[in-house]
Amino acid sequence: DQQVKQNSPSLSVQEGRISILNCDYTNSMFDYFLWYKKYPAEGPTFLISISSIKDKNEDGRFTVFLNKSAKHLSLHIVPSQPGDSAVYFCAASEAGNQFYFGTGTSLTVIP
Amino acid sequence: DSGVTQTPKHLITATGQRVTLRCSPRSGDLSVYWYQQSLDQGLQFLIQYYNGEERAKGNILERFSAQQFPDLHSELNLSSLELGDSALYFCASSVGGHRANEQFFGPGTRLTVL
């Protein structure tokens, strides 16, 4: 049973525009959420996180939004750059326990 | 380079066989985590060791086992392999604790079971 879902397997965006990656979860007890970025032939690397006490966290070009009532998480990348082309995974956990990952969204930023 | 090494990079074997995947954590990291990524699946947490002791268990099959040695490297043993075990296996390490943003992932071992 997939507790964290990324329903869009892929996304293409023009360079300079906004990329919006979405993630839905089912467990209302999740209180910590993260986004990881993965390039081919490499392991995932941490990108940005958000605690359930916040609804927004920003780090440079990356902003994560959390809508607890909708159990929805999104990652905004503005402006998108070709180097952002990668697979993005969202993950969630309850009280710092086991992390549940989504299936990933492959982002392609077109120059 | 995350500092986490995994060997081998690729492994091809037959059903019914047994394989061992190896992970060396970053220097100073006490925790090792194992994840499985099957085709079209997210990362599935398998197991975590902290300083030689099992800390947490996820969706790990009984045919799979792991251990962490005194030098903190870890091995994941997969036995009675089935076609469905074909996947990317990632190891991650962290200094301690549970927070995933502290985990550094290795490049993975791609296992193909024929």
mmCIF file of N, CA, C and O in Angstrom, chain A residues 27-60:
data_model
loop_
_atom_site.group_PDB
_atom_site.id
_atom_site.type_symbol
_atom_site.label_atom_id
_atom_site.label_comp_id
_atom_site.label_asym_id
_atom_site.label_seq_id
_atom_site.Cartn_x
_atom_site.Cartn_y
_atom_site.Cartn_z
ATOM 1 N N ASN A 27 -1.421 9.063 5.169
ATOM 2 C CA ASN A 27 -1.327 8.941 6.624
ATOM 3 C C ASN A 27 -1.341 10.318 7.274
ATOM 4 O O ASN A 27 -0.381 11.083 7.151
ATOM 5 N N SER A 28 -2.406 10.639 7.993
ATOM 6 C CA SER A 28 -2.523 11.964 8.596
ATOM 7 C C SER A 28 -1.558 12.161 9.772
ATOM 8 O O SER A 28 -1.401 13.267 10.277
ATOM 9 N N MET A 29 -0.890 11.077 10.175
ATOM 10 C CA MET A 29 0.063 11.180 11.279
ATOM 11 C C MET A 29 1.459 11.571 10.796
ATOM 12 O O MET A 29 2.346 11.839 11.612
ATOM 13 N N PHE A 30 1.678 11.611 9.504
ATOM 14 C CA PHE A 30 2.985 12.053 8.990
ATOM 15 C C PHE A 30 3.233 13.483 9.445
ATOM 16 O O PHE A 30 2.354 14.342 9.343
ATOM 17 N N ASP A 31 4.435 13.726 9.962
ATOM 18 C CA ASP A 31 4.717 15.061 10.468
ATOM 19 C C ASP A 31 6.019 15.649 9.921
ATOM 20 O O ASP A 31 6.433 16.739 10.330
ATOM 21 N N TYR A 32 6.659 14.940 9.032
ATOM 22 C CA TYR A 32 7.906 15.453 8.471
ATOM 23 C C TYR A 32 7.999 14.990 7.026
ATOM 24 O O TYR A 32 7.784 13.806 6.749
ATOM 25 N N PHE A 33 8.313 15.930 6.158
ATOM 26 C CA PHE A 33 8.278 15.647 4.724
ATOM 27 C C PHE A 33 9.563 16.155 4.070
ATOM 28 O O PHE A 33 10.111 17.177 4.475
ATOM 29 N N LEU A 34 9.992 15.422 3.065
ATOM 30 C CA LEU A 34 11.240 15.796 2.406
ATOM 31 C C LEU A 34 11.116 15.616 0.905
ATOM 32 O O LEU A 34 10.294 14.845 0.421
ATOM 33 N N TRP A 35 11.988 16.303 0.191
ATOM 34 C CA TRP A 35 12.171 16.057 -1.234
ATOM 35 C C TRP A 35 13.624 15.669 -1.463
ATOM 36 O O TRP A 35 14.544 16.282 -0.911
ATOM 37 N N TYR A 36 13.798 14.649 -2.278
ATOM 38 C CA TYR A 36 15.111 14.201 -2.687
ATOM 39 C C TYR A 36 15.206 14.363 -4.200
ATOM 40 O O TYR A 36 14.212 14.252 -4.918
ATOM 41 N N LYS A 37 16.416 14.547 -4.648
ATOM 42 C CA LYS A 37 16.700 14.688 -6.068
ATOM 43 C C LYS A 37 17.657 13.563 -6.450
ATOM 44 O O LYS A 37 18.573 13.238 -5.687
ATOM 45 N N LYS A 38 17.424 12.973 -7.615
ATOM 46 C CA LYS A 38 18.283 11.866 -8.025
ATOM 47 C C LYS A 38 18.686 12.005 -9.487
ATOM 48 O O LYS A 38 17.832 12.062 -10.371
ATOM 49 N N TYR A 39 19.998 12.020 -9.704
ATOM 50 C CA TYR A 39 20.534 11.987 -11.062
ATOM 51 C C TYR A 39 20.804 10.534 -11.445
ATOM 52 O O TYR A 39 21.008 9.684 -10.571
ATOM 53 N N PRO A 40 20.829 10.226 -12.737
ATOM 54 C CA PRO A 40 21.133 8.860 -13.171
ATOM 55 C C PRO A 40 22.466 8.370 -12.616
ATOM 56 O O PRO A 40 23.417 9.137 -12.511
ATOM 57 N N ALA A 41 22.521 7.125 -12.243
ATOM 58 C CA ALA A 41 23.734 6.454 -11.750
ATOM 59 C C ALA A 41 24.237 7.040 -10.426
ATOM 60 O O ALA A 41 25.388 6.804 -10.049
ATOM 61 N N GLU A 42 23.398 7.805 -9.755
ATOM 62 C CA GLU A 42 23.764 8.314 -8.435
ATOM 63 C C GLU A 42 22.645 7.988 -7.453
ATOM 64 O O GLU A 42 21.506 7.748 -7.845
ATOM 65 N N GLY A 43 22.979 8.017 -6.151
ATOM 66 C CA GLY A 43 21.935 7.860 -5.154
ATOM 67 C C GLY A 43 21.181 9.164 -4.960
ATOM 68 O O GLY A 43 21.631 10.229 -5.374
ATOM 69 N N PRO A 44 20.017 9.107 -4.333
ATOM 70 C CA PRO A 44 19.256 10.336 -4.057
ATOM 71 C C PRO A 44 20.036 11.269 -3.140
ATOM 72 O O PRO A 44 20.816 10.819 -2.301
ATOM 73 N N THR A 45 19.817 12.559 -3.307
ATOM 74 C CA THR A 45 20.406 13.553 -2.405
ATOM 75 C C THR A 45 19.298 14.425 -1.842
ATOM 76 O O THR A 45 18.354 14.785 -2.555
ATOM 77 N N PHE A 46 19.423 14.757 -0.580
ATOM 78 C CA PHE A 46 18.428 15.576 0.091
ATOM 79 C C PHE A 46 18.350 16.961 -0.545
ATOM 80 O O PHE A 46 19.360 17.576 -0.862
ATOM 81 N N LEU A 47 17.133 17.456 -0.708
ATOM 82 C CA LEU A 47 16.921 18.759 -1.326
ATOM 83 C C LEU A 47 16.339 19.761 -0.327
ATOM 84 O O LEU A 47 16.921 20.805 -0.061
ATOM 85 N N ILE A 48 15.187 19.449 0.223
ATOM 86 C CA ILE A 48 14.512 20.380 1.116
ATOM 87 C C ILE A 48 13.511 19.608 1.953
ATOM 88 O O ILE A 48 13.036 18.548 1.534
ATOM 89 N N SER A 49 13.214 20.124 3.147
ATOM 90 C CA SER A 49 12.274 19.437 4.023
ATOM 91 C C SER A 49 11.275 20.432 4.605
ATOM 92 O O SER A 49 11.457 21.652 4.515
ATOM 93 N N ILE A 50 10.224 19.894 5.207
ATOM 94 C CA ILE A 50 9.251 20.733 5.892
ATOM 95 C C ILE A 50 8.617 19.938 7.020
ATOM 96 O O ILE A 50 8.321 18.745 6.861
ATOM 97 N N SER A 51 8.441 20.608 8.135
ATOM 98 C CA SER A 51 7.759 20.008 9.271
ATOM 99 C C SER A 51 6.278 20.329 9.173
ATOM 100 O O SER A 51 5.890 21.341 8.580
ATOM 101 N N SER A 52 5.467 19.492 9.796
ATOM 102 C CA SER A 52 4.016 19.700 9.707
ATOM 103 C C SER A 52 3.524 20.941 10.443
ATOM 104 O O SER A 52 2.370 21.338 10.294
ATOM 105 N N ILE A 53 4.405 21.564 11.222
ATOM 106 C CA ILE A 53 3.973 22.790 11.902
ATOM 107 C C ILE A 53 4.063 23.998 10.969
ATOM 108 O O ILE A 53 3.627 25.092 11.314
ATOM 109 N N LYS A 54 4.647 23.785 9.794
ATOM 110 C CA LYS A 54 4.764 24.871 8.820
ATOM 111 C C LYS A 54 3.924 24.538 7.595
ATOM 112 O O LYS A 54 3.559 23.379 7.359
ATOM 113 N N ASP A 55 3.651 25.546 6.793
ATOM 114 C CA ASP A 55 2.986 25.269 5.520
ATOM 115 C C ASP A 55 3.856 25.665 4.322
ATOM 116 O O ASP A 55 3.469 25.455 3.180
ATOM 117 N N LYS A 56 5.022 26.218 4.632
ATOM 118 C CA LYS A 56 5.914 26.618 3.550
ATOM 119 C C LYS A 56 7.347 26.650 4.056
ATOM 120 O O LYS A 56 7.617 27.066 5.189
ATOM 121 N N ASN A 57 8.255 26.198 3.193
ATOM 122 C CA ASN A 57 9.675 26.330 3.500
ATOM 123 C C ASN A 57 10.411 26.644 2.219
ATOM 124 O O ASN A 57 10.172 26.014 1.188
ATOM 125 N N GLU A 58 11.281 27.614 2.283
ATOM 126 C CA GLU A 58 11.945 28.123 1.085
ATOM 127 C C GLU A 58 13.459 28.014 1.228
ATOM 128 O O GLU A 58 14.018 28.276 2.290
ATOM 129 N N ASP A 59 14.088 27.606 0.136
ATOM 130 C CA ASP A 59 15.542 27.545 0.124
ATOM 131 C C ASP A 59 16.011 27.894 -1.288
ATOM 132 O O ASP A 59 16.034 27.040 -2.178
ATOM 133 N N GLY A 60 16.338 29.168 -1.465
ATOM 134 C CA GLY A 60 16.780 29.601 -2.791
ATOM 135 C C GLY A 60 15.670 29.479 -3.804
ATOM 136 O O GLY A 60 14.563 29.991 -3.618
#
